[in-house]
Amino acid sequence: MINIKNASEIEKMKRAGRVVALAHQAAKEAIRPGITTKELDEKIRKVIVANGAIPSFKDYNGYPANACVSVNNVVIHGIPSGYKLCEGDIVSFDIGAVVDGFHGDAAATHGVGEISQEAQNLIDVTQASFFEGIKYATEGNRLSDISIAIQQFVEAKGYSVVKDFVGHGIGRNLHEDPEVPNYYTGRRGTRLYAGMALAIEPMINVGDDEVEVLEDGWTVVTADGSLSAHYENTIIITKNEPIITTLL
Ligand code: MF3
Ligand code: CO
């Protein structure tokens, strides 16, 4: 069942989204060679709590940290650890917060110091694919219009879209219906209506689309060891352009 959010619920989603955006800003500013992913997780937690919100990933299905911090070939769900960022790494933050019972969820990938041209292109294409997708995120369109736009943009650049993980509806729960694939599944998907809230989150690999989950049960890596980037925002469908709750 897809929940349609009313005006007061949308207001709460904007508040949650703003906290997520502030945590992203702090995490990005803290990036430097030598900082551990655990230290970054703690900075994220502090911003979320200082703004009256709760980190929504903590303990979600047993997830052991506040945010996901995924380096290089880690696609998503990197668990913060003692790993120290190195010059040339790319690092993705995936952050969720809940305010007054409503969620925001967003991810972004950044370089650590100087990074290769290939890594920068991957980051840029991943972010741009989200914005290509949301050109179609308008009442009356189909969910697959978003998915197809993301896939076509990414594949035209020579990268691949991860298929094993998808975006999702969001609201009172971190994950709600519908699933939001970043590729065409062969189905048109639901029609979009004003008040639908979606977390759209392309996960893009330099190599092929195959991924593996490590023994910890969380960490998703590219099977071929290639670099991967992630970009996500929470949006709300309207009759015109969508509201993006997780950007400042
Ligand atoms: N943005 C991710 C998602 O939508 C975050 C979930 S990580 C978890 O699935 F730890 F909360 F599971
Ligand atoms: Co998400």
PDB file of C-alpha atoms and ligand atoms in Angstrom:
ATOM      1  CA  MET A   1       0.000   0.000   0.000  1.00  0.00           C
ATOM      2  CA  ILE A   2       1.360   3.419  -0.947  1.00  0.00           C
ATOM      3  CA  ASN A   3       0.789   6.170   1.623  1.00  0.00           C
ATOM      4  CA  ILE A   4      -0.119   9.638   0.392  1.00  0.00           C
ATOM      5  CA  LYS A   5       1.188  12.343   2.742  1.00  0.00           C
ATOM      6  CA  ASN A   6      -0.989  15.306   3.741  1.00  0.00           C
ATOM      7  CA  ALA A   7       0.300  18.852   4.261  1.00  0.00           C
ATOM      8  CA  SER A   8       1.197  18.427   7.946  1.00  0.00           C
ATOM      9  CA  GLU A   9       2.964  15.128   7.243  1.00  0.00           C
ATOM     10  CA  ILE A  10       4.918  16.761   4.416  1.00  0.00           C
ATOM     11  CA  GLU A  11       5.962  19.487   6.874  1.00  0.00           C
ATOM     12  CA  LYS A  12       7.368  16.818   9.219  1.00  0.00           C
ATOM     13  CA  MET A  13       9.171  15.124   6.339  1.00  0.00           C
ATOM     14  CA  LYS A  14      10.778  18.453   5.457  1.00  0.00           C
ATOM     15  CA  ARG A  15      11.994  18.826   9.057  1.00  0.00           C
ATOM     16  CA  ALA A  16      13.474  15.315   9.032  1.00  0.00           C
ATOM     17  CA  GLY A  17      15.032  15.947   5.634  1.00  0.00           C
ATOM     18  CA  ARG A  18      16.667  19.139   6.817  1.00  0.00           C
ATOM     19  CA  VAL A  19      18.364  17.310   9.680  1.00  0.00           C
ATOM     20  CA  VAL A  20      19.650  14.692   7.234  1.00  0.00           C
ATOM     21  CA  ALA A  21      21.012  17.487   5.030  1.00  0.00           C
ATOM     22  CA  LEU A  22      22.762  19.152   7.988  1.00  0.00           C
ATOM     23  CA  ALA A  23      24.364  15.835   8.955  1.00  0.00           C
ATOM     24  CA  HIS A  24      25.568  15.382   5.360  1.00  0.00           C
ATOM     25  CA  GLN A  25      27.068  18.853   5.372  1.00  0.00           C
ATOM     26  CA  ALA A  26      28.958  18.147   8.607  1.00  0.00           C
ATOM     27  CA  ALA A  27      30.170  14.757   7.376  1.00  0.00           C
ATOM     28  CA  LYS A  28      31.411  16.203   4.094  1.00  0.00           C
ATOM     29  CA  GLU A  29      33.258  19.003   5.896  1.00  0.00           C
ATOM     30  CA  ALA A  30      34.927  16.475   8.208  1.00  0.00           C
ATOM     31  CA  ILE A  31      36.456  14.420   5.385  1.00  0.00           C
ATOM     32  CA  ARG A  32      40.265  14.334   5.571  1.00  0.00           C
ATOM     33  CA  PRO A  33      42.943  11.677   5.140  1.00  0.00           C
ATOM     34  CA  GLY A  34      43.382   9.903   8.487  1.00  0.00           C
ATOM     35  CA  ILE A  35      39.871  10.316   9.904  1.00  0.00           C
ATOM     36  CA  THR A  36      38.196   6.990  10.640  1.00  0.00           C
ATOM     37  CA  THR A  37      34.778   6.078   9.298  1.00  0.00           C
ATOM     38  CA  LYS A  38      33.723   5.541  12.941  1.00  0.00           C
ATOM     39  CA  GLU A  39      34.682   9.127  13.804  1.00  0.00           C
ATOM     40  CA  LEU A  40      32.586  10.330  10.861  1.00  0.00           C
ATOM     41  CA  ASP A  41      29.647   8.236  12.087  1.00  0.00           C
ATOM     42  CA  GLU A  42      29.906   9.890  15.502  1.00  0.00           C
ATOM     43  CA  LYS A  43      29.901  13.378  13.953  1.00  0.00           C
ATOM     44  CA  ILE A  44      26.773  12.432  12.013  1.00  0.00           C
ATOM     45  CA  ARG A  45      25.058  11.123  15.154  1.00  0.00           C
ATOM     46  CA  LYS A  46      25.850  14.334  17.053  1.00  0.00           C
ATOM     47  CA  VAL A  47      24.325  16.573  14.371  1.00  0.00           C
ATOM     48  CA  ILE A  48      21.186  14.455  14.189  1.00  0.00           C
ATOM     49  CA  VAL A  49      20.673  14.418  17.956  1.00  0.00           C
ATOM     50  CA  ALA A  50      21.569  18.129  18.375  1.00  0.00           C
ATOM     51  CA  ASN A  51      18.750  18.922  15.942  1.00  0.00           C
ATOM     52  CA  GLY A  52      16.138  17.009  17.902  1.00  0.00           C
ATOM     53  CA  ALA A  53      16.067  13.953  15.649  1.00  0.00           C
ATOM     54  CA  ILE A  54      16.902  10.265  15.960  1.00  0.00           C
ATOM     55  CA  PRO A  55      19.328   8.379  13.657  1.00  0.00           C
ATOM     56  CA  SER A  56      16.937   5.989  11.919  1.00  0.00           C
ATOM     57  CA  PHE A  57      19.423   3.376  10.701  1.00  0.00           C
ATOM     58  CA  LYS A  58      20.683   2.536  14.219  1.00  0.00           C
ATOM     59  CA  ASP A  59      19.309  -0.903  15.143  1.00  0.00           C
ATOM     60  CA  TYR A  60      17.214  -1.053  11.953  1.00  0.00           C
ATOM     61  CA  ASN A  61      17.184  -4.822  11.285  1.00  0.00           C
ATOM     62  CA  GLY A  62      20.126  -4.905  13.701  1.00  0.00           C
ATOM     63  CA  TYR A  63      22.265  -2.341  11.832  1.00  0.00           C
ATOM     64  CA  PRO A  64      25.096  -1.529  14.277  1.00  0.00           C
ATOM     65  CA  ALA A  65      25.854   2.165  13.532  1.00  0.00           C
ATOM     66  CA  ASN A  66      24.176   5.524  12.924  1.00  0.00           C
ATOM     67  CA  ALA A  67      25.023   5.956   9.258  1.00  0.00           C
ATOM     68  CA  CYS A  68      26.460   3.860   6.430  1.00  0.00           C
ATOM     69  CA  VAL A  69      29.964   4.919   5.363  1.00  0.00           C
ATOM     70  CA  SER A  70      31.023   3.084   2.202  1.00  0.00           C
ATOM     71  CA  VAL A  71      34.538   3.448   0.755  1.00  0.00           C
ATOM     72  CA  ASN A  72      35.700   2.770  -2.857  1.00  0.00           C
ATOM     73  CA  ASN A  73      34.399  -0.652  -3.981  1.00  0.00           C
ATOM     74  CA  VAL A  74      31.794  -0.711  -1.169  1.00  0.00           C
ATOM     75  CA  VAL A  75      28.457   0.022  -2.827  1.00  0.00           C
ATOM     76  CA  ILE A  76      26.245   0.553   0.249  1.00  0.00           C
ATOM     77  CA  HIS A  77      25.849  -0.393   3.930  1.00  0.00           C
ATOM     78  CA  GLY A  78      29.522   0.078   4.840  1.00  0.00           C
ATOM     79  CA  ILE A  79      29.722  -0.259   8.636  1.00  0.00           C
ATOM     80  CA  PRO A  80      31.746   2.533  10.284  1.00  0.00           C
ATOM     81  CA  SER A  81      35.018   1.142  11.638  1.00  0.00           C
ATOM     82  CA  GLY A  82      38.625   1.997  12.458  1.00  0.00           C
ATOM     83  CA  TYR A  83      39.416   2.334   8.742  1.00  0.00           C
ATOM     84  CA  LYS A  84      41.263   5.614   8.130  1.00  0.00           C
ATOM     85  CA  LEU A  85      40.335   7.465   4.936  1.00  0.00           C
ATOM     86  CA  CYS A  86      43.208   7.824   2.469  1.00  0.00           C
ATOM     87  CA  GLU A  87      43.907  10.528  -0.095  1.00  0.00           C
ATOM     88  CA  GLY A  88      42.323   9.328  -3.352  1.00  0.00           C
ATOM     89  CA  ASP A  89      39.518   7.291  -1.714  1.00  0.00           C
ATOM     90  CA  ILE A  90      35.881   7.949  -2.490  1.00  0.00           C
ATOM     91  CA  VAL A  91      33.466   7.792   0.438  1.00  0.00           C
ATOM     92  CA  SER A  92      29.669   7.548   0.447  1.00  0.00           C
ATOM     93  CA  PHE A  93      27.563   8.648   3.407  1.00  0.00           C
ATOM     94  CA  ASP A  94      24.038   7.285   3.701  1.00  0.00           C
ATOM     95  CA  ILE A  95      22.131   9.016   6.503  1.00  0.00           C
ATOM     96  CA  GLY A  96      18.613   8.688   7.903  1.00  0.00           C
ATOM     97  CA  ALA A  97      16.829  10.670  10.600  1.00  0.00           C
ATOM     98  CA  VAL A  98      13.359  10.652  12.067  1.00  0.00           C
ATOM     99  CA  VAL A  99      11.538  13.753  13.401  1.00  0.00           C
ATOM    100  CA  ASP A 100       8.060  13.601  14.908  1.00  0.00           C
ATOM    101  CA  GLY A 101       7.570  10.120  13.450  1.00  0.00           C
ATOM    102  CA  PHE A 102       8.630  10.925   9.878  1.00  0.00           C
ATOM    103  CA  HIS A 103      11.802   9.956   8.038  1.00  0.00           C
ATOM    104  CA  GLY A 104      14.381  11.534   5.762  1.00  0.00           C
ATOM    105  CA  ASP A 105      16.973   9.432   3.937  1.00  0.00           C
ATOM    106  CA  ALA A 106      19.804  10.632   1.705  1.00  0.00           C
ATOM    107  CA  ALA A 107      23.195   9.531   0.414  1.00  0.00           C
ATOM    108  CA  ALA A 108      26.089  11.181  -1.394  1.00  0.00           C
ATOM    109  CA  THR A 109      29.617  10.234  -2.467  1.00  0.00           C
ATOM    110  CA  HIS A 110      32.670  12.486  -2.093  1.00  0.00           C
ATOM    111  CA  GLY A 111      36.364  12.350  -2.870  1.00  0.00           C
ATOM    112  CA  VAL A 112      39.070  12.358  -0.181  1.00  0.00           C
ATOM    113  CA  GLY A 113      41.622  14.989  -1.246  1.00  0.00           C
ATOM    114  CA  GLU A 114      42.777  14.568  -4.849  1.00  0.00           C
ATOM    115  CA  ILE A 115      40.967  11.754  -6.630  1.00  0.00           C
ATOM    116  CA  SER A 116      41.342  10.225 -10.091  1.00  0.00           C
ATOM    117  CA  GLN A 117      39.432  11.611 -13.054  1.00  0.00           C
ATOM    118  CA  GLU A 118      37.632   8.276 -13.314  1.00  0.00           C
ATOM    119  CA  ALA A 119      36.473   8.482  -9.698  1.00  0.00           C
ATOM    120  CA  GLN A 120      35.281  12.069 -10.128  1.00  0.00           C
ATOM    121  CA  ASN A 121      33.359  11.141 -13.287  1.00  0.00           C
ATOM    122  CA  LEU A 122      31.667   8.283 -11.461  1.00  0.00           C
ATOM    123  CA  ILE A 123      30.592  10.601  -8.624  1.00  0.00           C
ATOM    124  CA  ASP A 124      29.313  13.216 -11.084  1.00  0.00           C
ATOM    125  CA  VAL A 125      27.391  10.729 -13.247  1.00  0.00           C
ATOM    126  CA  THR A 126      25.788   9.124 -10.183  1.00  0.00           C
ATOM    127  CA  GLN A 127      24.552  12.469  -8.857  1.00  0.00           C
ATOM    128  CA  ALA A 128      23.429  13.625 -12.301  1.00  0.00           C
ATOM    129  CA  SER A 129      21.475  10.381 -12.833  1.00  0.00           C
ATOM    130  CA  PHE A 130      19.306  11.204  -9.826  1.00  0.00           C
ATOM    131  CA  PHE A 131      18.468  14.603 -11.327  1.00  0.00           C
ATOM    132  CA  GLU A 132      17.747  12.981 -14.712  1.00  0.00           C
ATOM    133  CA  GLY A 133      15.358  10.601 -12.972  1.00  0.00           C
ATOM    134  CA  ILE A 134      13.445  13.245 -11.073  1.00  0.00           C
ATOM    135  CA  LYS A 135      12.704  15.161 -14.284  1.00  0.00           C
ATOM    136  CA  TYR A 136       9.958  12.528 -14.572  1.00  0.00           C
ATOM    137  CA  ALA A 137       8.906  12.583 -10.896  1.00  0.00           C
ATOM    138  CA  THR A 138       5.609  14.363 -11.472  1.00  0.00           C
ATOM    139  CA  GLU A 139       1.978  13.429 -10.847  1.00  0.00           C
ATOM    140  CA  GLY A 140       0.556  11.420 -13.732  1.00  0.00           C
ATOM    141  CA  ASN A 141       3.829   9.820 -14.833  1.00  0.00           C
ATOM    142  CA  ARG A 142       4.774   6.213 -14.090  1.00  0.00           C
ATOM    143  CA  LEU A 143       7.430   5.037 -11.653  1.00  0.00           C
ATOM    144  CA  SER A 144       9.243   3.361 -14.556  1.00  0.00           C
ATOM    145  CA  ASP A 145       9.672   6.758 -16.259  1.00  0.00           C
ATOM    146  CA  ILE A 146      12.082   7.650 -13.421  1.00  0.00           C
ATOM    147  CA  SER A 147      13.817   4.253 -13.499  1.00  0.00           C
ATOM    148  CA  ILE A 148      14.323   4.291 -17.269  1.00  0.00           C
ATOM    149  CA  ALA A 149      15.720   7.837 -17.252  1.00  0.00           C
ATOM    150  CA  ILE A 150      18.314   6.889 -14.613  1.00  0.00           C
ATOM    151  CA  GLN A 151      19.337   3.680 -16.387  1.00  0.00           C
ATOM    152  CA  GLN A 152      19.637   5.245 -19.839  1.00  0.00           C
ATOM    153  CA  PHE A 153      21.707   8.153 -18.540  1.00  0.00           C
ATOM    154  CA  VAL A 154      24.103   5.900 -16.612  1.00  0.00           C
ATOM    155  CA  GLU A 155      24.552   3.272 -19.318  1.00  0.00           C
ATOM    156  CA  ALA A 156      25.170   5.921 -21.983  1.00  0.00           C
ATOM    157  CA  LYS A 157      28.162   6.989 -19.864  1.00  0.00           C
ATOM    158  CA  GLY A 158      29.481   3.401 -19.803  1.00  0.00           C
ATOM    159  CA  TYR A 159      28.672   2.632 -16.150  1.00  0.00           C
ATOM    160  CA  SER A 160      26.289   0.066 -14.708  1.00  0.00           C
ATOM    161  CA  VAL A 161      23.268   0.331 -12.433  1.00  0.00           C
ATOM    162  CA  VAL A 162      23.106  -1.972  -9.404  1.00  0.00           C
ATOM    163  CA  LYS A 163      19.940  -4.089  -9.657  1.00  0.00           C
ATOM    164  CA  ASP A 164      20.041  -6.042  -6.371  1.00  0.00           C
ATOM    165  CA  PHE A 165      19.149  -2.973  -4.273  1.00  0.00           C
ATOM    166  CA  VAL A 166      16.528  -0.336  -5.029  1.00  0.00           C
ATOM    167  CA  GLY A 167      15.022   2.885  -3.714  1.00  0.00           C
ATOM    168  CA  HIS A 168      11.779   2.917  -1.779  1.00  0.00           C
ATOM    169  CA  GLY A 169       8.756   4.755  -0.513  1.00  0.00           C
ATOM    170  CA  ILE A 170       9.357   6.536   2.811  1.00  0.00           C
ATOM    171  CA  GLY A 171       7.327   8.286   5.499  1.00  0.00           C
ATOM    172  CA  ARG A 172       6.375   6.941   8.915  1.00  0.00           C
ATOM    173  CA  ASN A 173       8.689   4.064   8.015  1.00  0.00           C
ATOM    174  CA  LEU A 174      12.167   4.175   6.527  1.00  0.00           C
ATOM    175  CA  HIS A 175      11.051   1.691   3.892  1.00  0.00           C
ATOM    176  CA  GLU A 176       7.525   1.796   2.484  1.00  0.00           C
ATOM    177  CA  ASP A 177       5.955   0.796  -0.822  1.00  0.00           C
ATOM    178  CA  PRO A 178       6.695   1.179  -3.654  1.00  0.00           C
ATOM    179  CA  GLU A 179      10.133  -0.179  -4.521  1.00  0.00           C
ATOM    180  CA  VAL A 180      11.961   2.298  -6.776  1.00  0.00           C
ATOM    181  CA  PRO A 181      14.330   0.427  -9.112  1.00  0.00           C
ATOM    182  CA  ASN A 182      17.038   2.361 -10.940  1.00  0.00           C
ATOM    183  CA  TYR A 183      16.469   0.251 -14.074  1.00  0.00           C
ATOM    184  CA  TYR A 184      13.561  -0.897 -16.202  1.00  0.00           C
ATOM    185  CA  THR A 185      12.053  -4.061 -14.721  1.00  0.00           C
ATOM    186  CA  GLY A 186       9.725  -4.730 -17.648  1.00  0.00           C
ATOM    187  CA  ARG A 187       6.796  -3.176 -15.762  1.00  0.00           C
ATOM    188  CA  ARG A 188       5.520   0.389 -15.915  1.00  0.00           C
ATOM    189  CA  GLY A 189       5.118   0.540 -12.151  1.00  0.00           C
ATOM    190  CA  THR A 190       2.597   2.575 -10.222  1.00  0.00           C
ATOM    191  CA  ARG A 191       1.232   5.890 -11.411  1.00  0.00           C
ATOM    192  CA  LEU A 192       2.658   8.836  -9.454  1.00  0.00           C
ATOM    193  CA  TYR A 193       0.345  10.988  -7.332  1.00  0.00           C
ATOM    194  CA  ALA A 194       0.950  14.199  -5.391  1.00  0.00           C
ATOM    195  CA  GLY A 195       1.840  13.342  -1.798  1.00  0.00           C
ATOM    196  CA  MET A 196       3.813  10.168  -2.583  1.00  0.00           C
ATOM    197  CA  ALA A 197       7.208  10.259  -0.868  1.00  0.00           C
ATOM    198  CA  LEU A 198      10.073   8.375  -2.495  1.00  0.00           C
ATOM    199  CA  ALA A 199      13.736   7.791  -1.671  1.00  0.00           C
ATOM    200  CA  ILE A 200      15.414   7.612  -5.076  1.00  0.00           C
ATOM    201  CA  GLU A 201      18.916   6.204  -4.789  1.00  0.00           C
ATOM    202  CA  PRO A 202      20.996   5.190  -7.794  1.00  0.00           C
ATOM    203  CA  MET A 203      23.975   2.931  -6.930  1.00  0.00           C
ATOM    204  CA  ILE A 204      26.394   3.010  -9.863  1.00  0.00           C
ATOM    205  CA  ASN A 205      29.458   0.870 -10.644  1.00  0.00           C
ATOM    206  CA  VAL A 206      32.392   1.555 -12.941  1.00  0.00           C
ATOM    207  CA  GLY A 207      32.482  -2.164 -13.754  1.00  0.00           C
ATOM    208  CA  ASP A 208      29.578  -4.566 -14.102  1.00  0.00           C
ATOM    209  CA  ASP A 209      26.443  -4.588 -11.964  1.00  0.00           C
ATOM    210  CA  GLU A 210      27.229  -7.692  -9.927  1.00  0.00           C
ATOM    211  CA  VAL A 211      27.495  -7.188  -6.155  1.00  0.00           C
ATOM    212  CA  GLU A 212      28.239  -9.385  -3.131  1.00  0.00           C
ATOM    213  CA  VAL A 213      27.368  -9.098   0.557  1.00  0.00           C
ATOM    214  CA  LEU A 214      30.304  -9.651   2.942  1.00  0.00           C
ATOM    215  CA  GLU A 215      30.284 -12.029   5.930  1.00  0.00           C
ATOM    216  CA  ASP A 216      29.161  -9.246   8.278  1.00  0.00           C
ATOM    217  CA  GLY A 217      25.764  -9.515   6.586  1.00  0.00           C
ATOM    218  CA  TRP A 218      25.706  -5.807   5.642  1.00  0.00           C
ATOM    219  CA  THR A 219      28.636  -4.592   3.551  1.00  0.00           C
ATOM    220  CA  VAL A 220      27.734  -4.685  -0.152  1.00  0.00           C
ATOM    221  CA  VAL A 221      30.748  -4.649  -2.494  1.00  0.00           C
ATOM    222  CA  THR A 222      31.195  -4.790  -6.248  1.00  0.00           C
ATOM    223  CA  ALA A 223      31.966  -8.360  -7.325  1.00  0.00           C
ATOM    224  CA  ASP A 224      34.712  -7.165  -9.700  1.00  0.00           C
ATOM    225  CA  GLY A 225      36.273  -4.804  -7.139  1.00  0.00           C
ATOM    226  CA  SER A 226      35.475  -1.713  -9.228  1.00  0.00           C
ATOM    227  CA  LEU A 227      34.566   1.646  -7.706  1.00  0.00           C
ATOM    228  CA  SER A 228      30.934   2.364  -6.835  1.00  0.00           C
ATOM    229  CA  ALA A 229      29.052   5.561  -5.988  1.00  0.00           C
ATOM    230  CA  HIS A 230      25.654   6.275  -4.416  1.00  0.00           C
ATOM    231  CA  TYR A 231      23.401   9.326  -4.475  1.00  0.00           C
ATOM    232  CA  GLU A 232      20.008   9.569  -2.810  1.00  0.00           C
ATOM    233  CA  ASN A 233      17.414  12.108  -1.775  1.00  0.00           C
ATOM    234  CA  THR A 234      13.941  11.881  -0.303  1.00  0.00           C
ATOM    235  CA  ILE A 235      11.408  13.563  -2.590  1.00  0.00           C
ATOM    236  CA  ILE A 236       7.690  14.262  -2.482  1.00  0.00           C
ATOM    237  CA  ILE A 237       5.664  14.135  -5.680  1.00  0.00           C
ATOM    238  CA  THR A 238       3.551  17.189  -6.528  1.00  0.00           C
ATOM    239  CA  LYS A 239       1.611  18.289  -9.601  1.00  0.00           C
ATOM    240  CA  ASN A 240       4.774  20.119 -10.704  1.00  0.00           C
ATOM    241  CA  GLU A 241       8.420  19.639  -9.696  1.00  0.00           C
ATOM    242  CA  PRO A 242       8.988  17.364  -6.704  1.00  0.00           C
ATOM    243  CA  ILE A 243       9.933  18.692  -3.283  1.00  0.00           C
ATOM    244  CA  ILE A 244      13.411  17.462  -2.295  1.00  0.00           C
ATOM    245  CA  THR A 245      13.326  17.247   1.494  1.00  0.00           C
ATOM    246  CA  THR A 246      16.974  16.289   2.046  1.00  0.00           C
ATOM    247  CA  LEU A 247      18.789  19.185   0.357  1.00  0.00           C
ATOM    248  CA  LEU A 248      19.442  22.496   2.155  1.00  0.00           C
TER     249      LEU A 248
HETATM  250  N1  MF3 B   1      19.394   4.414   2.465  1.00  0.00           N
HETATM  251  C1  MF3 B   1      19.473   3.030   2.872  1.00  0.00           C
HETATM  252  C2  MF3 B   1      18.183   2.376   2.485  1.00  0.00           C
HETATM  253  O1  MF3 B   1      17.330   3.051   2.063  1.00  0.00           O
HETATM  254  C3  MF3 B   1      19.775   2.926   4.303  1.00  0.00           C
HETATM  255  C4  MF3 B   1      19.394   1.695   5.010  1.00  0.00           C
HETATM  256  S1  MF3 B   1      20.725   1.144   5.898  1.00  0.00           S
HETATM  257  C5  MF3 B   1      20.101   0.430   7.280  1.00  0.00           C
HETATM  258  O2  MF3 B   1      18.000   1.181   2.531  1.00  0.00           O
HETATM  259  F1  MF3 B   1      21.064   0.269   8.051  1.00  0.00           F
HETATM  260  F2  MF3 B   1      19.234   1.198   7.820  1.00  0.00           F
HETATM  261  F3  MF3 B   1      19.521  -0.686   6.935  1.00  0.00           F
HETATM  262 CO    CO B   2      17.184   4.757   1.133  1.00  0.00          CO
END
